[in-house]
GROMACS .gro file of C-alpha atoms in nm:
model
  448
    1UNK     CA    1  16.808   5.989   8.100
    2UNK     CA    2  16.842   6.377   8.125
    3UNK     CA    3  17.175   6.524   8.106
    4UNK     CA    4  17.289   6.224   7.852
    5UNK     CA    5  17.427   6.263   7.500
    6UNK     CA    6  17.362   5.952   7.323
    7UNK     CA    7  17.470   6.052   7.015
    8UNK     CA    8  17.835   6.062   7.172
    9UNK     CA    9  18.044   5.807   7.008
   10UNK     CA   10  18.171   5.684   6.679
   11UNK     CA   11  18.026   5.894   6.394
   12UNK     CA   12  17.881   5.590   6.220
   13UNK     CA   13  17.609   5.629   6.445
   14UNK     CA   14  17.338   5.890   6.340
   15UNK     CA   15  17.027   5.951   6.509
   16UNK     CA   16  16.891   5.726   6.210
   17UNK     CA   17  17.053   5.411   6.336
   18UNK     CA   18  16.999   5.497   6.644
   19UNK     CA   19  16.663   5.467   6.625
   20UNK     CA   20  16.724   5.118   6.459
   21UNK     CA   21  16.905   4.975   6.700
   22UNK     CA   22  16.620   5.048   6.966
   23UNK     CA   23  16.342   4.948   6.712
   24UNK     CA   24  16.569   4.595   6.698
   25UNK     CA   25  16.674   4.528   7.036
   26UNK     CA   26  16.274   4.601   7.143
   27UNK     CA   27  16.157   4.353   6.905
   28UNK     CA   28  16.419   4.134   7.017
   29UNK     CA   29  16.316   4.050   7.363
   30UNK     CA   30  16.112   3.763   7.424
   31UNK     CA   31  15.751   3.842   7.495
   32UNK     CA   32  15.755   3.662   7.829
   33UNK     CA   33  16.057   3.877   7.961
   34UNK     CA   34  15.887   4.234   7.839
   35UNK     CA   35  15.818   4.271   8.182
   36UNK     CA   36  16.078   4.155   8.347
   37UNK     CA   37  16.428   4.373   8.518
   38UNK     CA   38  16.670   4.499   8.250
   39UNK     CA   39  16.936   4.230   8.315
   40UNK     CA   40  16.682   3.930   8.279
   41UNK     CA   41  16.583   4.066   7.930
   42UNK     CA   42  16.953   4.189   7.837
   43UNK     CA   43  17.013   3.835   7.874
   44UNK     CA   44  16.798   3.651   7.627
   45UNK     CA   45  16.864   3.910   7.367
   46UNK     CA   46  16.977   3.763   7.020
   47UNK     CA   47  17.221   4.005   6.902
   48UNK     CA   48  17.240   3.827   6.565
   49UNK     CA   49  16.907   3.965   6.508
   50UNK     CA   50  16.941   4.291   6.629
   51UNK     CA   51  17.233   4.383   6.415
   52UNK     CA   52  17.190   4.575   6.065
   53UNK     CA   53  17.419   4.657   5.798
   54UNK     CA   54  17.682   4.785   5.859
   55UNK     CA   55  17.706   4.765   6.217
   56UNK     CA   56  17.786   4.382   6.314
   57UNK     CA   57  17.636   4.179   6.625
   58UNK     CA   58  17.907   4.257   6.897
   59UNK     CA   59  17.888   4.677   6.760
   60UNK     CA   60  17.538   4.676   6.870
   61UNK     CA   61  17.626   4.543   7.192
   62UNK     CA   62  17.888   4.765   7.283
   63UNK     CA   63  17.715   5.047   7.156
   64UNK     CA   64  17.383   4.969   7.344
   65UNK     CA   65  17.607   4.901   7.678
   66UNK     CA   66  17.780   5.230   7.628
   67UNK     CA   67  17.370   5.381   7.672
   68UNK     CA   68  17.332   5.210   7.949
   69UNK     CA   69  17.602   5.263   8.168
   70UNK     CA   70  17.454   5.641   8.123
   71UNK     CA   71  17.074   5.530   8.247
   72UNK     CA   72  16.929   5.446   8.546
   73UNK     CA   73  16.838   5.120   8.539
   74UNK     CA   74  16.634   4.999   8.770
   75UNK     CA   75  16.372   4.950   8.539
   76UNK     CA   76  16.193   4.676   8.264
   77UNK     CA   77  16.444   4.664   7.959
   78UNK     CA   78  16.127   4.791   7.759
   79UNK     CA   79  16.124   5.090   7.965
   80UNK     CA   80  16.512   5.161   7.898
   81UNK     CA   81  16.442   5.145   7.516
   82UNK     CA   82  16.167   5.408   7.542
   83UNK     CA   83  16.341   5.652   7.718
   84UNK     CA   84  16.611   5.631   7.488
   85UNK     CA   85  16.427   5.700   7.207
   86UNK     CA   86  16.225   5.958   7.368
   87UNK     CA   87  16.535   6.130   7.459
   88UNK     CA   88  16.669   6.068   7.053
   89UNK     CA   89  16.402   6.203   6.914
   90UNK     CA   90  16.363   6.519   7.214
   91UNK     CA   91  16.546   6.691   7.433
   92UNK     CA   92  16.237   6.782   7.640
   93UNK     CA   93  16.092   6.470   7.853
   94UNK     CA   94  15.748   6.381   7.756
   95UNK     CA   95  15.672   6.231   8.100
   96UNK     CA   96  15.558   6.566   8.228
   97UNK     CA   97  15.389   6.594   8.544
   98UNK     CA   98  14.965   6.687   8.525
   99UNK     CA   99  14.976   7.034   8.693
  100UNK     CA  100  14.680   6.945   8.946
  101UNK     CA  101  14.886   6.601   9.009
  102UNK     CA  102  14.951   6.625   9.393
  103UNK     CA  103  15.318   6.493   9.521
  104UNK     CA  104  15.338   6.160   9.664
  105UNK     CA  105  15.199   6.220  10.063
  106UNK     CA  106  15.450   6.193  10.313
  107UNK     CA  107  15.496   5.884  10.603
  108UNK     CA  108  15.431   6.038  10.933
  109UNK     CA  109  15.744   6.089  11.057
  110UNK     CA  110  15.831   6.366  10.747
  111UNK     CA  111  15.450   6.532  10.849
  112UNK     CA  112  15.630   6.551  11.214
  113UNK     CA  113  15.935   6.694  11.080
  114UNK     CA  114  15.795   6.925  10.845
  115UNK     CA  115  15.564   7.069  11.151
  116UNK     CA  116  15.883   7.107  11.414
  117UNK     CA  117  16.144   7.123  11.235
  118UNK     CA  118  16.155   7.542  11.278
  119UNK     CA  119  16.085   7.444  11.679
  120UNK     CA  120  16.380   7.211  11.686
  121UNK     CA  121  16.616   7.488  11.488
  122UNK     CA  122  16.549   7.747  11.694
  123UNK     CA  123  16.596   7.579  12.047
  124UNK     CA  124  16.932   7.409  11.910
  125UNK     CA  125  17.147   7.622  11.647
  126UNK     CA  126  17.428   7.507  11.728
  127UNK     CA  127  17.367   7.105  11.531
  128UNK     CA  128  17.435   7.087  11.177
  129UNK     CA  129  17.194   6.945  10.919
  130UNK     CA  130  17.259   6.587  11.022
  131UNK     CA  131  17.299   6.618  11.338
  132UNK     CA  132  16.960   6.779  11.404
  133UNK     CA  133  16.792   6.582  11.154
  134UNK     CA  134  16.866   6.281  11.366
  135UNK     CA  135  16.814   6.444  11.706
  136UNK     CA  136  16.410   6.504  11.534
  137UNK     CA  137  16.390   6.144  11.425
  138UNK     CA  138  16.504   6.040  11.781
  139UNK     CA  139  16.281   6.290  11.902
  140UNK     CA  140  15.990   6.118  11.730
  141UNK     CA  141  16.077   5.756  11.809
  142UNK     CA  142  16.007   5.841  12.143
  143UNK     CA  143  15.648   5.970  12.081
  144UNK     CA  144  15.415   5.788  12.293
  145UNK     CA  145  15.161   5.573  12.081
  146UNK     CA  146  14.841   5.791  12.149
  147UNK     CA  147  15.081   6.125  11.987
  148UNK     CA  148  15.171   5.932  11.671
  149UNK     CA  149  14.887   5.892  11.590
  150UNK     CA  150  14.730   6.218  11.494
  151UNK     CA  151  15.043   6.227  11.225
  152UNK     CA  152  14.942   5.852  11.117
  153UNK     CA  153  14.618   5.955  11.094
  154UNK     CA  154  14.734   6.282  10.840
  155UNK     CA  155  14.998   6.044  10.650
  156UNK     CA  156  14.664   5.800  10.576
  157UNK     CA  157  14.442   6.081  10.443
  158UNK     CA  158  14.729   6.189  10.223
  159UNK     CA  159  14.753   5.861  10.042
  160UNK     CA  160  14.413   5.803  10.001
  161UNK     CA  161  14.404   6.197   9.847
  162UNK     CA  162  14.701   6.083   9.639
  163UNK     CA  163  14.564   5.752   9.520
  164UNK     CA  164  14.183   5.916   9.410
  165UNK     CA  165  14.400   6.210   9.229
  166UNK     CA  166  14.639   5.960   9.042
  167UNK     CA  167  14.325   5.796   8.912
  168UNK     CA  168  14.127   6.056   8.830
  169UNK     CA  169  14.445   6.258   8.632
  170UNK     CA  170  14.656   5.973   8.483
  171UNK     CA  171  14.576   5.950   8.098
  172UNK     CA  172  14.464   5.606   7.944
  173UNK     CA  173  14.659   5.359   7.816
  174UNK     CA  174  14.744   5.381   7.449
  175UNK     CA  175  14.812   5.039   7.279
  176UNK     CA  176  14.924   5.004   6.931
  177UNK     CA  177  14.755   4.785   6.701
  178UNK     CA  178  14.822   4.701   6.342
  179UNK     CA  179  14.442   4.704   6.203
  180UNK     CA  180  14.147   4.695   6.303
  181UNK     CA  181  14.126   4.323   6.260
  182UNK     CA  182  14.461   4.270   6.408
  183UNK     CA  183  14.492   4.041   6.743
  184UNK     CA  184  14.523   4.219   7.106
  185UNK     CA  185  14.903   4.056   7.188
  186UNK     CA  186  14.823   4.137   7.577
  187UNK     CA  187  14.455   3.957   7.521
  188UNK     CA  188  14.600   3.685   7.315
  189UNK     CA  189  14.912   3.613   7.648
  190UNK     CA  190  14.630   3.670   7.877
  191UNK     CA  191  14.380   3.414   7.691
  192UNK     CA  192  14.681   3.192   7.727
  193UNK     CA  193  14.732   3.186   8.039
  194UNK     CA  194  14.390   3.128   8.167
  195UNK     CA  195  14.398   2.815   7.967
  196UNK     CA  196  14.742   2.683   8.140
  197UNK     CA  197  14.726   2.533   8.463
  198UNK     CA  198  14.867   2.674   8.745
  199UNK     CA  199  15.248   2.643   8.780
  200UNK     CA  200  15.348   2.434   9.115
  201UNK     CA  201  15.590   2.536   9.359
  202UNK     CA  202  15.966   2.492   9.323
  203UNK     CA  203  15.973   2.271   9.668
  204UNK     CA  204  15.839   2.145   9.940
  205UNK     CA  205  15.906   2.458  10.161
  206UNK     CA  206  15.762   2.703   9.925
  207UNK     CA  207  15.449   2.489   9.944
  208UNK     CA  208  15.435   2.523  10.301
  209UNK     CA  209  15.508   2.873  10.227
  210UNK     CA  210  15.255   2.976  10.037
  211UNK     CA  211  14.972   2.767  10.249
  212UNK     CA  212  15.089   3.013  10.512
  213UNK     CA  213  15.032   3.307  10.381
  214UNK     CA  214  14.643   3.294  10.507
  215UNK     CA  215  14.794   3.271  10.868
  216UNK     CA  216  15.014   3.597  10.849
  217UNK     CA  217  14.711   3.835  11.010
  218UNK     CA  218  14.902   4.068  11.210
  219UNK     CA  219  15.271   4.017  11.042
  220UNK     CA  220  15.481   4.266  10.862
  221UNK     CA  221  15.516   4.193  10.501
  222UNK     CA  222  15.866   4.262  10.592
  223UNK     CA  223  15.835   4.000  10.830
  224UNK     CA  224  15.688   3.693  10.624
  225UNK     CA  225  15.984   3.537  10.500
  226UNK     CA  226  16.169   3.498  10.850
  227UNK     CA  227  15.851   3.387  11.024
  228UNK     CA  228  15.792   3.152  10.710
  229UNK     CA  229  16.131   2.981  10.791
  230UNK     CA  230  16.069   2.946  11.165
  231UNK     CA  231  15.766   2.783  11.155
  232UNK     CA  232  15.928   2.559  10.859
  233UNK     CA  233  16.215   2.492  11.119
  234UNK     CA  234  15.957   2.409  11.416
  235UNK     CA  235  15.835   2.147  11.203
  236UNK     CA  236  15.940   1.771  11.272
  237UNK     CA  237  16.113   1.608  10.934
  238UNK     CA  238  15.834   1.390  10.900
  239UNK     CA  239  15.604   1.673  10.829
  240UNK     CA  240  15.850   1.840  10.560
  241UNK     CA  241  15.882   1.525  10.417
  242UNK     CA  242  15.503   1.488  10.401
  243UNK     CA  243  15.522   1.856  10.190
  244UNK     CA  244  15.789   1.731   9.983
  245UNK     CA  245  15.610   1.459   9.845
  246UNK     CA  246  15.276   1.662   9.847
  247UNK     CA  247  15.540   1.919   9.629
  248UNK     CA  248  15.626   1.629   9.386
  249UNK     CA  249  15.280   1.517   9.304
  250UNK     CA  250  15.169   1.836   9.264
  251UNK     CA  251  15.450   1.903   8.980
  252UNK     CA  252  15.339   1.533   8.812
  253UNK     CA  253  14.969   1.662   8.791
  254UNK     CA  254  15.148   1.994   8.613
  255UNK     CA  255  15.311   1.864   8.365
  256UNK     CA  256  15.001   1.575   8.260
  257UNK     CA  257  14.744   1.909   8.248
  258UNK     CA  258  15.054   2.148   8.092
  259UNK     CA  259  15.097   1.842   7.804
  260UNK     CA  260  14.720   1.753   7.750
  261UNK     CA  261  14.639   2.120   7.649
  262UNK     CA  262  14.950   2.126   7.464
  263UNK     CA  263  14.815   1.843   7.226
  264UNK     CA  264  14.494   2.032   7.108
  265UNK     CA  265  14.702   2.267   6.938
  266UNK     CA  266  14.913   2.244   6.653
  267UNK     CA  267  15.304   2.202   6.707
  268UNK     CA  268  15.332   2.607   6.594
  269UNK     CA  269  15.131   2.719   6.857
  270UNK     CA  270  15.231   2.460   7.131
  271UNK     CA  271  15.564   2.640   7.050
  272UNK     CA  272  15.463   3.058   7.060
  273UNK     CA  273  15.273   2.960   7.389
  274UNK     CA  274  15.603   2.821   7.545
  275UNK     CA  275  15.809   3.079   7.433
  276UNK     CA  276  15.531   3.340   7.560
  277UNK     CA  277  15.556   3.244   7.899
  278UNK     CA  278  15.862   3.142   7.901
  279UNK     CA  279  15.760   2.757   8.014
  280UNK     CA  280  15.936   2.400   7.891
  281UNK     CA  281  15.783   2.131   7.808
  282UNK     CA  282  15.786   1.856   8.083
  283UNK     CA  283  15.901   1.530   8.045
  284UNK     CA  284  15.576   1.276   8.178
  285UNK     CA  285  15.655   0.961   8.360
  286UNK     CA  286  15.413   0.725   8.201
  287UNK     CA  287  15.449   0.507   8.542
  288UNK     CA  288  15.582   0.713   8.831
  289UNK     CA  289  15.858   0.612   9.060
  290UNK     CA  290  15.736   0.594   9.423
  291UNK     CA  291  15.829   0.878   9.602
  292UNK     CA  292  16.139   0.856   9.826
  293UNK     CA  293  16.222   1.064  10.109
  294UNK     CA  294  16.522   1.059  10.247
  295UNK     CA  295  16.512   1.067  10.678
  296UNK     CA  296  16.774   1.115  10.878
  297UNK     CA  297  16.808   0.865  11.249
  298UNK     CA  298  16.974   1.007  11.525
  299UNK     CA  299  17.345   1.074  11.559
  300UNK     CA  300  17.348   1.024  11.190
  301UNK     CA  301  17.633   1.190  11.064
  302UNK     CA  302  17.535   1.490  10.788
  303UNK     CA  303  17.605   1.488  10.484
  304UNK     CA  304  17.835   1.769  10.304
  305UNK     CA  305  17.694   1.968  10.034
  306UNK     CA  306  17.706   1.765   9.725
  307UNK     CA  307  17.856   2.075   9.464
  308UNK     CA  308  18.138   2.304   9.554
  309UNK     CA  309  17.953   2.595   9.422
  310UNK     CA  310  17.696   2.545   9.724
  311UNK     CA  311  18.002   2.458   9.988
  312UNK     CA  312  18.141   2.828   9.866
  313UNK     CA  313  17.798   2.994   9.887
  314UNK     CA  314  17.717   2.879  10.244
  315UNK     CA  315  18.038   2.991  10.389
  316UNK     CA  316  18.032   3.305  10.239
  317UNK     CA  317  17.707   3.355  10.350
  318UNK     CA  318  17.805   3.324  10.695
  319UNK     CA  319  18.057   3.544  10.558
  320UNK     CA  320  17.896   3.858  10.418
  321UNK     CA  321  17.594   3.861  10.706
  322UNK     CA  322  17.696   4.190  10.844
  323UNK     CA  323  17.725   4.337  10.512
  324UNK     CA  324  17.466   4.214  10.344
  325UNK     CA  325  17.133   4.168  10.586
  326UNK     CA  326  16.908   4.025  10.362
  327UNK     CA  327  16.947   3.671  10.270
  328UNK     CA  328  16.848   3.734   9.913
  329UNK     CA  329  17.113   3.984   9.843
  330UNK     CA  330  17.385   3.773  10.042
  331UNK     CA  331  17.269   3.502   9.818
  332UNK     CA  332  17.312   3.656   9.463
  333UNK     CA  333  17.628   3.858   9.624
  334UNK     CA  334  17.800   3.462   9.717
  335UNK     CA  335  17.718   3.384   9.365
  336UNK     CA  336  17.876   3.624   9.196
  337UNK     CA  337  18.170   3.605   9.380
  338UNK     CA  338  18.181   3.218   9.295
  339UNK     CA  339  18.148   3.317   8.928
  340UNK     CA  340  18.459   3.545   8.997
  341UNK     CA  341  18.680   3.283   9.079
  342UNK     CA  342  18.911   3.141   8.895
  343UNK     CA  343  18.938   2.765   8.779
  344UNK     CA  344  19.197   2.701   9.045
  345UNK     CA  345  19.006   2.870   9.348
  346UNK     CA  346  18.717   2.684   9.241
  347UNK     CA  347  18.933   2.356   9.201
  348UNK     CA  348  19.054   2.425   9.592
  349UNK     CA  349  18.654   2.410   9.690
  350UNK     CA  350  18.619   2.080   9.518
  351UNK     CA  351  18.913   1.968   9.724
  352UNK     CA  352  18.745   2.083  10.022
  353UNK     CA  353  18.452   1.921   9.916
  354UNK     CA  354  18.610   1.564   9.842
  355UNK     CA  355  18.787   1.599  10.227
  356UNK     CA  356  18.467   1.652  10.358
  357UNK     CA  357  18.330   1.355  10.195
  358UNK     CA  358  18.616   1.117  10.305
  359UNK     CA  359  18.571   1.297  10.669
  360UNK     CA  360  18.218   1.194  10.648
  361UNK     CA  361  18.242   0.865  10.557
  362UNK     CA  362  18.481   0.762  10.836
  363UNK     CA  363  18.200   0.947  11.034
  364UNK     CA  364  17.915   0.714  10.913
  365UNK     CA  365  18.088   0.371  10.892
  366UNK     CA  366  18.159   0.474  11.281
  367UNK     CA  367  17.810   0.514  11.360
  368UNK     CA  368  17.664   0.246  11.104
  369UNK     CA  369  17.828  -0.016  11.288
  370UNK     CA  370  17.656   0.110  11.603
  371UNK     CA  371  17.298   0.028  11.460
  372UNK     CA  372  17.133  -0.312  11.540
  373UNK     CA  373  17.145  -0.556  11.220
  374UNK     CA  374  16.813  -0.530  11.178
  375UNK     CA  375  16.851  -0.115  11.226
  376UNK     CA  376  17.123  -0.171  10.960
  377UNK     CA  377  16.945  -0.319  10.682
  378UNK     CA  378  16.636  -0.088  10.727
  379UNK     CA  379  16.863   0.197  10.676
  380UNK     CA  380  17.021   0.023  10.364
  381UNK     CA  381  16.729  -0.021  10.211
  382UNK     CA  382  16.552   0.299  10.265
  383UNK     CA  383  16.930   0.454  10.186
  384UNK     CA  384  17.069   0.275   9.897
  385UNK     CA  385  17.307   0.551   9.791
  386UNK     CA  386  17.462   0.576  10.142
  387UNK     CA  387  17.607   0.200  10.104
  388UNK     CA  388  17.918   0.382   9.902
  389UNK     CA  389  18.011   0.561  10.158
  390UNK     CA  390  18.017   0.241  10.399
  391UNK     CA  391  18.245   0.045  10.203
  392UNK     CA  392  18.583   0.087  10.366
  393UNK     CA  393  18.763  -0.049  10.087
  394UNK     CA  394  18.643   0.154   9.869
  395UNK     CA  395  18.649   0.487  10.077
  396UNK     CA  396  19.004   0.404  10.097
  397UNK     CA  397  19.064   0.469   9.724
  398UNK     CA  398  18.866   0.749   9.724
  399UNK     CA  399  18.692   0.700   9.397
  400UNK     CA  400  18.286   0.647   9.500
  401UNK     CA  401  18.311   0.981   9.644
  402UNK     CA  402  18.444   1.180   9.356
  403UNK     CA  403  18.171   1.004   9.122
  404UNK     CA  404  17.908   1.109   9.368
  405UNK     CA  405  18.012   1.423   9.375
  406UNK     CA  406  17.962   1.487   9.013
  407UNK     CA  407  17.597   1.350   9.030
  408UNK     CA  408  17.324   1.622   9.045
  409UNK     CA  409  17.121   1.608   9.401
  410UNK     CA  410  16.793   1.362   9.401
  411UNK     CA  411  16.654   1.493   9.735
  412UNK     CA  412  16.559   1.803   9.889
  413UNK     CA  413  16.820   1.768  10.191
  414UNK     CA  414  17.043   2.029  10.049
  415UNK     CA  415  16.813   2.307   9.993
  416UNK     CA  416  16.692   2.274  10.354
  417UNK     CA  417  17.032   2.207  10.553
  418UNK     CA  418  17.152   2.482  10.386
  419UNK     CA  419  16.867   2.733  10.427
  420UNK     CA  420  16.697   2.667  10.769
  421UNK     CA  421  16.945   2.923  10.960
  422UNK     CA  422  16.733   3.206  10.898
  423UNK     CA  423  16.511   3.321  10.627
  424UNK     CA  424  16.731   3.175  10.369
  425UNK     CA  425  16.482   2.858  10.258
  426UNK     CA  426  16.448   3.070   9.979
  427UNK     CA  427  16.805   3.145   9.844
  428UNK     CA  428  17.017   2.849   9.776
  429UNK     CA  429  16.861   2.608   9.501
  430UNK     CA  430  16.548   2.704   9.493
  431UNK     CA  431  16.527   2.883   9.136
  432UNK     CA  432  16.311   2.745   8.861
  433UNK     CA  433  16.550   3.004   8.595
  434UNK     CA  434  16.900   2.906   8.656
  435UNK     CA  435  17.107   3.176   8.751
  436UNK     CA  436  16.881   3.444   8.655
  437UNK     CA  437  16.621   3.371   8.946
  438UNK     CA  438  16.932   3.450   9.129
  439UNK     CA  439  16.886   3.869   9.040
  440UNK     CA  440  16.554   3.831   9.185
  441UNK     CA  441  16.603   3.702   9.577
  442UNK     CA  442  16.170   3.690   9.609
  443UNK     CA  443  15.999   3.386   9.646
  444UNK     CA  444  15.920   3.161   9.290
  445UNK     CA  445  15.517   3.213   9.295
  446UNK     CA  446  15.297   3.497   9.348
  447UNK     CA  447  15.246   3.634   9.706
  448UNK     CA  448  15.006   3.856   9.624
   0.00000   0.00000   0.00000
């Protein structure tokens, strides 16, 4: 935060209060979002709590978002606060560099630039900057393997220079404890979380997702996600539906083990270990429903997407590809703009919607009535929510469609239709945190 004057603003607020607001707001995020990105923990904040006489709720908030449109932010909301009050309480930064502490090596490319770039000046004076910093990086894309490699090899030495140096000089941790007697909080969260059991994933096609990652030998990190959705699309339906349901069992056994432990411990501390890490109690199905899974014949018409949010999201994510390369980003980017709209552009998508619905019913009476009767009362029965949209008299008044639409989606169909283009399995629907999973575009369990 160099170069900022925090103090700027009304005169109510001294360095004093200040420093209260940023003792407040820390103590205000919710320990299982300490570590999380700024905006994740700016939400959950109670401002209630973090305002002090005489400055109400909403003048901590504006005065707290007139900070941190002066920071960078692309860090933990914790790490925000601390810099702010490191830069209250000095103007010199306290994150000094060890003198010994070498610079972060180099990739090889910047070795090869760094040991011809005088070479490359001399024999063409007549580029500019740019011009002749691309003609070198062109220059060393077209290295032959066998001369890369002695500047690989000098990048690799580098880093593993860099990594014994940043252990050697970087000072330990200092944690803050109230007394001697006084409980470790990060001991306590981890001692917690041993005892949970392991969260399941969101669907069926992180499942498969994260059984692959033993296979990726060979792939780019950069790479897993749109090999991940190939092999998920080279997959016959009758093997996703087998990780659906393996996906649904898995998440019964969760929340059985997740409510057992719960009951050895009193209701206080059933509730601090929820909060902690940031969980919610799961509802238990004392007899399970058998597991349906919807299939799909051939020349069955498909069906629309069953919200206009997700309608407005997949064509804008055909939309913004161009722009916006990464599936994640054109993801959050589509939702945003859906949160821009206004009720009446939204109300024109759930028109769009409900003439997609009547289009597709007309679509699946036509090929319904192609099926054998005994095809047709197989599909009824292993389809019981289709028979709406094969009752002509009722299509006609268009009233089961608009009721459908407002129901939330059973089955897994829409995650998947909407997300097997590319490596978007991963973008629409499949966030555990509402919209906030949204900020973060990475898959919902730990890759590494």
């Amino acid at each position: 935060m160099s170069e900022i004057d925090i103090n700027a603003g009304e005169s109510d607020w001294t360095k004093e209060n200040l420093q209260k607001l940023f003792t407040a707001l820390k103590s205000a995020i919710p320990k299982c979002k300490t570590e999380s990105v700024y905006t994740k923990g700016l939400k959950r904040v109670d401002w209630n709590k973090v305002a002090f006489p005489p400055f109400s709720p909403e003048a901590c908030q504006k005065k707290w978002t007139e900070i941190l449109s002066k920071m960078r932010k692309i860090r933990t909301l914790t790490e925000i606060i601390d810099e702010a009050e490191e830069k209250l309480s000095s103007t010199v930064s306290v994150h000094m560099m060890h003198p010994e502490f070498q610079k972060k090596p180099a990739p090889a490319s910047a070795i090869f630039y760094k040991e011809n770039w005088a070479k490359f000046q001399k024999r063409h004076p007549e580029l500019s900057y740019g011009k002749l910093l691309k003609f070198v990086a062109n220059k060393y894309r077209e290295l032959p393997d066998e001369e890369k490699a002695q500047y690989v090899e000098k990048s690799k030495h580098a880093s593993k220079e860099y990594t014994r140096q940043k252990v050697i000089l970087k000072p330990p941790k200092r944690k803050r404890k109230v007394s001697a007697d006084a409980p470790d909080e990060d001991e306590q969260r981890t001692k917690d979380a041993k005892s949970l059991p392991p969260k399941p994933p969101f669907n069926g096609y992180q499942l498969f997702c994260k059984e692959q990652l033993l296979s990726m030998a060979g792939v780019s990190n950069s790479r897993y996600v749109s090999v991940w959705a190939q092999r998920w699309r080279d997959l016959t339906e009758s093997q996703r539906n087998e990780y659906s349901a393996r996906c649904i069992e898995l998440k019964r056994k969760y929340a059985n083990e997740l409510n057992e432990y719960l009951m050895t411990l009193d209701e206080e501390e059933q509730q601090r270990i929820l909060n902690d890490n940031g969980i919610k109690r799961p509802k238990v199905q004392k007899h399970p429903k058998e597991v349906k899974l919807l299939t799909t014949l051939p020349g069955e018409p498909k069906m629309p997407p069953r919200s206009s949010n997700v309608l407005f999201c997949k064509n804008q994510m055909e939309v913004l590809k161009e722009e916006f390369p990464n599936a994640n980003e054109r993801f959050i980017k589509a939702n945003q703009m859906w949160r821009g709209l206004s009720i009446k552009e939204k109300q024109f998508y759930k028109q769009q919607l409900v003439e997609q619905f009547k289009k597709y019913s007309l679509e699946l009476q036509k090929w319904f009535k192609m099926l054998t009767a005994a095809e047709q009362a197989d599909y009824l029965r292993k389809n019981p929510s289709k028979f709406q949209f094969l009752d002509a008299q009722k299509t006609k008044k268009n009233k089961r469609e608009e009721s459908f639409l407002s129901q939330p989606s059973d089955s897994e169909d829409e995650v998947i239709e909407i997300s097997s283009s590319e490596e978007e399995e991963d973008s629409l629907g499949s966030s555990e945190e509402e919209e906030e999973e949204e900020e973060e575009g990475d898959i919902a369990f730990d890759l590494y």
